[in-house]
Amino acid sequence: MAKLYVLLSLSLSILAISEQKTPIVITTWNFVNSTITAWNVLKQGGYSLDAIEKGTSICEEQQCDGTVGYGGSPDEDGETTLDALIMDGRTMNVGAVAALRRVKSAASVARRVLEHTKHSILVGELATKFAVQMGFHEETLTTSISKRMWLKWYYKDHCQPNFWMNVSPDPSKFCGPYRTTDDFTHKNYDWLPLTKIDRFNHDTIGMVAIDNKGDIAAGTSTNGAKFKIPGRVGDSPIPGSGAYADNTVGGATATGDGDVMLRFLPSFLAVEEMRRGASPTEAARTAINRIATHYPNFMGAVIAMNMDGAYGAACHGLGDVPFPFVVQDISMDQYKIETVNCSWPLN
Ligand SMILES: *[C@@H]1O[C@H](CO)[C@@H](O)[C@H](O)[C@H]1NC(C)=O
Ligand SMILES: *[C@@H]1O[C@H](CO)[C@@H](O)[C@H](O)[C@H]1NC(C)=O
């Protein structure tokens, strides 16, 4: 009996070693540089929160897909504003900013909210004021690219598409009941199609990381929906929606049609499903399914990871295009881009 026990515990510990998957980081889309940056923190024994902040920040600096950071997704007035969230699964503490104006480093401002306030979310102009108090530099988030994008939408596309409903004049025929407050001019503007940045309208970097102490953190950063009504806050900075982390279970993050997705707290739901024993893939599917039941045309994806470093994803509404996400863990020499097929059966 004792022999058997020794044998059993020996093989169990061998099993545990061969299955070592943490530290690990997972990132939405193909945001490879963010994964590498976060991984460099984790592999040196760094803290998961630092990995998340650094990983999302590099995406803001490099303007990932034009949908994260400055110079993308102008709102109806032509201004780029930023949403970001960071969550600490060890303390269940959250820091977030929404509709942040004129400060590029939204993820780092969110980290300051987490660490230097008793609050969780700061918004708009007053989030900017907080950022400046914390020493962040105030500057325009408009670039020649975002300006051109807005000019084309306003003058050539007659403010289509937009996010208005049930207003007069009919938003499908006119620019909405709003008026631009900015001093953009259409003079000397060439109507070049901006296909490269038009690739995704709803796009977010979302990351979940587990460090070598088993601490789990998650975070997001985005410049939101293109031509949003000023003041709009998406899913990304909402805890449980854009991301969620709990050291005792795992973490999850979501990307897609934020206005719809935040109504279902998909990241929270995925974590709760894992708490109930679901695999990360099952948990992500449950979260996506819940939304698709009500909004069959929504576009989005959820990636989930449990505390052991097992991960999975599910997506919806991307057509035949698989949803990519990036993974790097201790067992890999290099990051790996995984994809998930959105056409799994809805039940
Ligand atoms: C990734 O980072 C490298 C080095 O900083 C840079 O040259 C490259 O353009 C980045 N990739 C993207 C997609 O931004
Ligand atoms: C995705 O799943 C659908 C339905 O199961 C299948 O027809 C399709 O070939 C799959 N696509 C890929 C790229 O695996």
Short mmCIF file of C-alpha atoms and ligand atoms in Angstrom, two decimals:
data_model
loop_
_atom_site.label_atom_id
_atom_site.label_comp_id
_atom_site.label_asym_id
_atom_site.label_seq_id
_atom_site.Cartn_x
_atom_site.Cartn_y
_atom_site.Cartn_z
CA MET A 1 0.00 0.00 0.00
CA ALA A 2 2.78 2.40 0.99
CA LYS A 3 4.66 1.46 -2.17
CA LEU A 4 1.63 2.16 -4.26
CA TYR A 5 1.20 5.52 -2.57
CA VAL A 6 4.84 6.48 -3.24
CA LEU A 7 4.47 5.36 -6.83
CA LEU A 8 1.23 7.29 -7.18
CA SER A 9 2.53 10.52 -5.68
CA LEU A 10 5.71 10.22 -7.75
CA SER A 11 3.80 9.87 -10.99
CA LEU A 12 1.48 12.67 -9.92
CA SER A 13 4.37 15.04 -9.33
CA ILE A 14 5.91 14.07 -12.69
CA LEU A 15 2.55 14.81 -14.24
CA ALA A 16 2.45 18.16 -12.49
CA ILE A 17 5.91 19.07 -13.79
CA SER A 18 5.13 18.08 -17.36
CA GLU A 19 1.91 20.09 -17.23
CA GLN A 20 3.55 23.24 -15.89
CA LYS A 21 1.96 26.04 -17.92
CA THR A 22 2.44 29.12 -15.79
CA PRO A 23 3.58 31.82 -16.02
CA ILE A 24 1.42 32.41 -19.06
CA VAL A 25 -0.18 35.30 -20.93
CA ILE A 26 -3.01 35.27 -23.48
CA THR A 27 -3.92 38.23 -25.71
CA THR A 28 -6.88 38.90 -28.01
CA TRP A 29 -6.36 39.18 -31.79
CA ASN A 30 -2.85 38.90 -33.18
CA PHE A 31 -1.30 41.54 -30.92
CA VAL A 32 2.04 39.79 -30.80
CA ASN A 33 4.13 42.71 -29.50
CA SER A 34 1.92 43.02 -26.44
CA THR A 35 2.28 39.32 -25.75
CA ILE A 36 6.07 39.51 -26.07
CA THR A 37 6.22 42.57 -23.82
CA ALA A 38 4.05 40.97 -21.15
CA TRP A 39 5.95 37.71 -21.42
CA ASN A 40 9.26 39.50 -20.85
CA VAL A 41 7.88 40.71 -17.51
CA LEU A 42 6.55 37.28 -16.53
CA LYS A 43 9.60 35.26 -17.47
CA GLN A 44 11.78 37.43 -15.24
CA GLY A 45 9.51 36.60 -12.32
CA GLY A 46 7.60 39.88 -12.62
CA TYR A 47 4.12 40.64 -11.36
CA SER A 48 1.10 39.84 -13.53
CA LEU A 49 -0.30 43.38 -13.10
CA ASP A 50 2.95 44.80 -14.51
CA ALA A 51 2.79 42.36 -17.41
CA ILE A 52 -0.76 43.49 -18.21
CA GLU A 53 0.03 47.20 -17.90
CA LYS A 54 3.17 46.96 -20.04
CA GLY A 55 1.55 44.65 -22.59
CA THR A 56 -1.51 46.83 -23.14
CA SER A 57 0.60 50.01 -23.08
CA ILE A 58 2.79 48.90 -25.99
CA CYS A 59 -0.38 48.39 -28.01
CA GLU A 60 -1.45 51.95 -27.17
CA GLU A 61 1.95 53.28 -28.27
CA GLN A 62 2.00 51.24 -31.49
CA GLN A 63 -1.70 51.97 -32.20
CA CYS A 64 -2.55 48.26 -32.69
CA ASP A 65 -4.79 47.97 -35.77
CA GLY A 66 -5.66 51.65 -35.31
CA THR A 67 -8.20 50.50 -32.74
CA VAL A 68 -6.09 50.88 -29.61
CA GLY A 69 -4.44 54.10 -28.48
CA TYR A 70 -4.35 57.58 -29.99
CA GLY A 71 -5.17 58.50 -33.59
CA GLY A 72 -7.95 55.97 -34.20
CA SER A 73 -11.74 55.61 -33.97
CA PRO A 74 -12.64 59.31 -33.89
CA ASP A 75 -16.02 60.07 -32.35
CA GLU A 76 -18.69 62.21 -34.08
CA ASP A 77 -16.73 65.32 -33.22
CA GLY A 78 -13.51 63.87 -34.61
CA GLU A 79 -11.95 63.29 -31.19
CA THR A 80 -10.27 60.06 -30.13
CA THR A 81 -11.00 59.05 -26.53
CA LEU A 82 -9.70 56.00 -24.70
CA ASP A 83 -11.12 53.25 -22.46
CA ALA A 84 -8.93 50.95 -20.37
CA LEU A 85 -9.21 48.55 -17.45
CA ILE A 86 -6.85 46.65 -15.23
CA MET A 87 -7.94 44.07 -12.64
CA ASP A 88 -5.94 42.39 -9.91
CA GLY A 89 -7.19 38.85 -9.26
CA ARG A 90 -5.30 38.65 -5.98
CA THR A 91 -7.13 41.56 -4.32
CA MET A 92 -10.16 41.81 -6.64
CA ASN A 93 -9.24 45.46 -7.05
CA VAL A 94 -10.03 47.30 -10.29
CA GLY A 95 -8.82 50.49 -11.93
CA ALA A 96 -10.40 51.85 -15.10
CA VAL A 97 -10.79 54.96 -17.19
CA ALA A 98 -13.47 55.62 -19.77
CA ALA A 99 -13.76 58.28 -22.46
CA LEU A 100 -10.35 59.53 -21.34
CA ARG A 101 -9.39 62.66 -23.29
CA ARG A 102 -5.96 63.92 -24.41
CA VAL A 103 -3.85 61.36 -22.54
CA LYS A 104 -2.25 58.55 -24.51
CA SER A 105 -1.46 56.04 -21.77
CA ALA A 106 -4.95 54.91 -20.78
CA ALA A 107 -3.81 51.56 -19.34
CA SER A 108 -1.26 53.23 -17.07
CA VAL A 109 -3.83 55.78 -15.92
CA ALA A 110 -6.14 52.85 -15.10
CA ARG A 111 -3.33 51.32 -13.05
CA ARG A 112 -3.01 54.60 -11.11
CA VAL A 113 -6.76 54.53 -10.41
CA LEU A 114 -6.28 51.01 -9.03
CA GLU A 115 -3.27 51.84 -6.89
CA HIS A 116 -3.77 55.45 -5.85
CA THR A 117 -7.51 55.75 -5.27
CA LYS A 118 -10.30 53.93 -3.47
CA HIS A 119 -12.37 54.29 -6.66
CA SER A 120 -12.67 51.91 -9.59
CA ILE A 121 -13.61 53.99 -12.64
CA LEU A 122 -12.93 57.60 -13.62
CA VAL A 123 -14.42 59.11 -16.77
CA GLY A 124 -14.04 61.81 -19.40
CA GLU A 125 -12.53 65.23 -18.77
CA LEU A 126 -12.24 64.51 -15.07
CA ALA A 127 -10.26 61.34 -15.73
CA THR A 128 -7.91 63.59 -17.70
CA LYS A 129 -7.64 65.90 -14.71
CA PHE A 130 -6.74 62.91 -12.53
CA ALA A 131 -4.15 61.73 -15.07
CA VAL A 132 -2.51 65.15 -15.14
CA GLN A 133 -2.42 65.16 -11.32
CA MET A 134 -0.64 61.81 -11.54
CA GLY A 135 1.96 63.35 -13.83
CA PHE A 136 0.71 62.23 -17.24
CA HIS A 137 1.27 64.47 -20.23
CA GLU A 138 -1.76 66.07 -21.89
CA GLU A 139 -1.68 66.17 -25.70
CA THR A 140 -4.01 65.79 -28.65
CA LEU A 141 -4.99 62.24 -29.62
CA THR A 142 -5.87 63.38 -33.14
CA THR A 143 -3.50 62.44 -35.97
CA SER A 144 -3.62 63.16 -39.69
CA ILE A 145 -5.04 59.65 -40.14
CA SER A 146 -7.86 60.04 -37.61
CA LYS A 147 -8.61 63.49 -39.00
CA ARG A 148 -8.85 62.11 -42.53
CA MET A 149 -11.03 59.26 -41.36
CA TRP A 150 -13.41 61.70 -39.71
CA LEU A 151 -13.48 64.09 -42.68
CA LYS A 152 -14.37 61.25 -45.01
CA TRP A 153 -17.15 60.07 -42.71
CA TYR A 154 -18.55 63.55 -42.18
CA TYR A 155 -18.33 65.07 -45.65
CA LYS A 156 -18.19 62.13 -48.05
CA ASP A 157 -20.17 59.43 -46.25
CA HIS A 158 -22.69 61.91 -44.78
CA CYS A 159 -22.14 60.60 -41.27
CA GLN A 160 -22.89 56.98 -42.18
CA PRO A 161 -22.86 54.70 -40.35
CA ASN A 162 -23.77 56.25 -37.03
CA PHE A 163 -25.21 55.12 -33.73
CA TRP A 164 -28.43 57.13 -33.60
CA MET A 165 -31.94 55.65 -33.48
CA ASN A 166 -35.43 57.09 -33.42
CA VAL A 167 -34.44 60.68 -33.96
CA SER A 168 -35.33 63.30 -36.50
CA PRO A 169 -33.87 63.87 -39.03
CA ASP A 170 -33.62 60.18 -39.92
CA PRO A 171 -30.02 59.18 -39.14
CA SER A 172 -29.90 56.87 -42.16
CA LYS A 173 -30.37 59.88 -44.46
CA PHE A 174 -28.64 62.72 -42.71
CA CYS A 175 -25.92 63.59 -40.35
CA GLY A 176 -27.62 63.16 -36.97
CA PRO A 177 -29.14 65.86 -34.82
CA TYR A 178 -25.67 66.72 -33.56
CA ARG A 179 -23.31 69.39 -34.81
CA THR A 180 -19.59 69.15 -34.93
CA THR A 181 -17.82 71.39 -32.47
CA ASP A 182 -14.38 70.97 -33.94
CA ASP A 183 -12.75 73.16 -36.54
CA PHE A 184 -12.16 70.46 -39.14
CA THR A 185 -12.31 71.62 -42.70
CA HIS A 186 -12.91 69.55 -45.83
CA LYS A 187 -10.77 71.84 -47.97
CA ASN A 188 -7.82 70.16 -49.72
CA TYR A 189 -8.91 66.78 -48.50
CA ASP A 190 -8.28 63.77 -50.77
CA TRP A 191 -10.93 61.09 -50.34
CA LEU A 192 -8.51 58.23 -50.06
CA PRO A 193 -10.15 55.05 -48.79
CA LEU A 194 -8.68 54.04 -45.47
CA THR A 195 -9.04 50.30 -45.94
CA LYS A 196 -6.20 49.33 -43.63
CA ILE A 197 -7.65 50.96 -40.55
CA ASP A 198 -11.17 50.11 -41.55
CA ARG A 199 -10.51 46.43 -40.97
CA PHE A 200 -12.18 46.31 -37.59
CA ASN A 201 -14.59 48.80 -36.19
CA HIS A 202 -14.87 47.14 -32.80
CA ASP A 203 -11.51 46.00 -31.59
CA THR A 204 -9.83 45.83 -28.24
CA ILE A 205 -6.71 44.47 -26.75
CA GLY A 206 -7.61 42.19 -23.87
CA MET A 207 -5.04 40.24 -21.89
CA VAL A 208 -4.98 37.75 -19.03
CA ALA A 209 -1.73 36.83 -17.29
CA ILE A 210 -0.65 34.47 -14.53
CA ASP A 211 2.74 35.11 -12.95
CA ASN A 212 5.08 32.68 -11.20
CA LYS A 213 3.39 33.31 -7.85
CA GLY A 214 0.04 32.32 -9.31
CA ASP A 215 -1.28 35.86 -9.23
CA ILE A 216 -3.74 36.51 -12.04
CA ALA A 217 -4.38 39.89 -13.66
CA ALA A 218 -6.40 40.98 -16.65
CA GLY A 219 -6.78 44.18 -18.60
CA THR A 220 -8.00 45.91 -21.73
CA SER A 221 -7.38 49.03 -23.78
CA THR A 222 -9.24 50.47 -26.75
CA ASN A 223 -10.21 53.68 -28.51
CA GLY A 224 -13.76 52.36 -28.79
CA ALA A 225 -16.25 52.34 -31.61
CA LYS A 226 -15.53 54.44 -34.68
CA PHE A 227 -17.84 57.51 -34.92
CA LYS A 228 -19.36 56.84 -31.54
CA ILE A 229 -21.60 59.45 -30.00
CA PRO A 230 -19.31 61.53 -27.75
CA GLY A 231 -19.45 60.26 -24.19
CA ARG A 232 -20.01 56.65 -25.19
CA VAL A 233 -18.37 54.08 -22.94
CA GLY A 234 -17.88 50.59 -24.29
CA ASP A 235 -17.43 47.20 -22.65
CA SER A 236 -13.66 47.38 -22.27
CA PRO A 237 -13.43 49.48 -19.08
CA ILE A 238 -16.36 47.70 -17.39
CA PRO A 239 -15.18 45.10 -14.86
CA GLY A 240 -16.63 41.68 -15.68
CA SER A 241 -17.34 42.78 -19.22
CA GLY A 242 -14.02 43.79 -20.82
CA ALA A 243 -12.04 41.62 -18.45
CA TYR A 244 -12.20 39.82 -15.11
CA ALA A 245 -9.69 38.02 -12.93
CA ASP A 246 -9.95 35.97 -9.76
CA ASN A 247 -6.87 34.22 -8.38
CA THR A 248 -8.99 31.34 -7.09
CA VAL A 249 -10.44 30.56 -10.54
CA GLY A 250 -8.80 32.26 -13.52
CA GLY A 251 -9.44 35.18 -15.84
CA ALA A 252 -11.20 36.16 -19.03
CA THR A 253 -11.37 39.03 -21.48
CA ALA A 254 -13.74 39.99 -24.28
CA THR A 255 -13.67 41.96 -27.52
CA GLY A 256 -16.33 42.91 -30.05
CA ASP A 257 -19.61 44.86 -30.15
CA GLY A 258 -19.10 46.56 -26.83
CA ASP A 259 -22.48 48.21 -26.53
CA VAL A 260 -24.17 44.83 -26.71
CA MET A 261 -21.55 42.75 -24.93
CA LEU A 262 -21.41 44.82 -21.76
CA ARG A 263 -25.06 44.00 -21.09
CA PHE A 264 -24.02 40.38 -20.42
CA LEU A 265 -20.76 40.73 -18.45
CA PRO A 266 -19.19 37.95 -20.58
CA SER A 267 -15.80 37.95 -18.82
CA PHE A 268 -17.47 37.59 -15.41
CA LEU A 269 -19.73 34.87 -16.76
CA ALA A 270 -16.79 32.93 -18.22
CA VAL A 271 -14.94 33.08 -14.90
CA GLU A 272 -18.06 31.96 -13.02
CA GLU A 273 -18.51 29.04 -15.43
CA MET A 274 -14.92 27.97 -14.76
CA ARG A 275 -15.63 28.27 -11.03
CA ARG A 276 -18.45 25.78 -11.57
CA GLY A 277 -16.00 23.39 -13.23
CA ALA A 278 -16.33 24.29 -16.92
CA SER A 279 -13.24 24.15 -19.12
CA PRO A 280 -12.03 27.52 -20.43
CA THR A 281 -13.40 26.72 -23.90
CA GLU A 282 -16.80 25.72 -22.50
CA ALA A 283 -16.83 28.83 -20.32
CA ALA A 284 -16.05 31.12 -23.26
CA ARG A 285 -18.76 29.42 -25.33
CA THR A 286 -21.34 29.85 -22.60
CA ALA A 287 -20.55 33.57 -22.40
CA ILE A 288 -20.77 33.99 -26.18
CA ASN A 289 -23.92 31.88 -26.38
CA ARG A 290 -25.68 33.99 -23.77
CA ILE A 291 -25.21 37.08 -25.94
CA ALA A 292 -25.99 35.33 -29.24
CA THR A 293 -29.32 34.11 -27.88
CA HIS A 294 -30.45 37.72 -27.63
CA TYR A 295 -28.35 39.32 -30.37
CA PRO A 296 -27.76 36.71 -33.11
CA ASN A 297 -25.95 39.28 -35.28
CA PHE A 298 -23.44 40.51 -32.72
CA MET A 299 -19.72 40.20 -33.39
CA GLY A 300 -17.39 39.29 -30.58
CA ALA A 301 -15.03 36.90 -28.88
CA VAL A 302 -14.12 35.80 -25.37
CA ILE A 303 -10.85 34.21 -24.26
CA ALA A 304 -10.65 32.48 -20.90
CA MET A 305 -7.90 30.92 -18.83
CA ASN A 306 -8.09 28.96 -15.59
CA MET A 307 -5.64 29.22 -12.71
CA ASP A 308 -3.68 26.21 -14.04
CA GLY A 309 -2.94 28.04 -17.29
CA ALA A 310 -5.35 26.06 -19.46
CA TYR A 311 -7.05 28.41 -21.92
CA GLY A 312 -9.78 28.47 -24.54
CA ALA A 313 -11.80 30.86 -26.65
CA ALA A 314 -15.07 31.29 -28.48
CA CYS A 315 -16.26 33.82 -31.02
CA HIS A 316 -19.37 34.79 -32.93
CA GLY A 317 -20.27 36.75 -36.03
CA LEU A 318 -16.86 36.89 -37.71
CA GLY A 319 -18.15 34.91 -40.68
CA ASP A 320 -15.62 32.44 -42.05
CA VAL A 321 -12.71 34.32 -40.51
CA PRO A 322 -11.36 32.49 -37.46
CA PHE A 323 -10.67 34.58 -34.37
CA PRO A 324 -6.95 34.73 -33.52
CA PHE A 325 -5.38 35.10 -30.10
CA VAL A 326 -1.78 34.94 -28.91
CA VAL A 327 -0.39 32.72 -26.17
CA GLN A 328 2.97 32.42 -24.52
CA ASP A 329 3.72 30.19 -21.56
CA ILE A 330 6.74 28.78 -19.80
CA SER A 331 6.81 25.67 -22.01
CA MET A 332 7.13 27.64 -25.27
CA ASP A 333 10.24 29.11 -26.85
CA GLN A 334 8.14 31.63 -28.69
CA TYR A 335 4.61 32.99 -28.68
CA LYS A 336 1.96 31.02 -30.52
CA ILE A 337 -1.00 32.37 -32.47
CA GLU A 338 -4.06 30.20 -31.84
CA THR A 339 -7.31 30.50 -33.75
CA VAL A 340 -10.84 29.54 -32.93
CA ASN A 341 -13.58 28.80 -35.41
CA CYS A 342 -16.73 30.85 -34.81
CA SER A 343 -19.03 28.34 -36.52
CA TRP A 344 -19.33 25.93 -33.60
CA PRO A 345 -22.96 24.99 -33.03
CA LEU A 346 -25.04 27.29 -30.85
CA ASN A 347 -27.20 25.37 -28.44
C1 LIG B 1 6.30 45.31 -33.10
O1 LIG B 1 7.42 45.92 -32.55
C2 LIG B 1 8.48 46.09 -33.47
C3 LIG B 1 9.70 46.57 -32.71
O2 LIG B 1 9.37 47.65 -31.89
C4 LIG B 1 8.05 47.04 -34.58
O3 LIG B 1 9.06 47.20 -35.52
C5 LIG B 1 6.80 46.48 -35.25
O4 LIG B 1 6.30 47.40 -36.19
C6 LIG B 1 5.74 46.18 -34.20
N1 LIG B 1 4.60 45.54 -34.84
C7 LIG B 1 3.40 46.09 -34.89
C8 LIG B 1 2.34 45.29 -35.56
O5 LIG B 1 3.15 47.19 -34.44
C1 LIG B 2 -15.53 25.87 -38.87
O1 LIG B 2 -16.63 25.08 -38.49
C2 LIG B 2 -17.57 24.84 -39.53
C3 LIG B 2 -18.76 24.10 -38.93
O2 LIG B 2 -18.36 23.11 -38.03
C4 LIG B 2 -16.88 24.08 -40.64
O3 LIG B 2 -17.80 23.87 -41.71
C5 LIG B 2 -15.69 24.87 -41.14
O4 LIG B 2 -14.99 24.14 -42.10
C6 LIG B 2 -14.76 25.20 -40.00
N1 LIG B 2 -13.70 26.07 -40.45
C7 LIG B 2 -12.43 25.92 -40.09
C8 LIG B 2 -11.47 26.92 -40.63
O5 LIG B 2 -12.05 25.03 -39.34
#
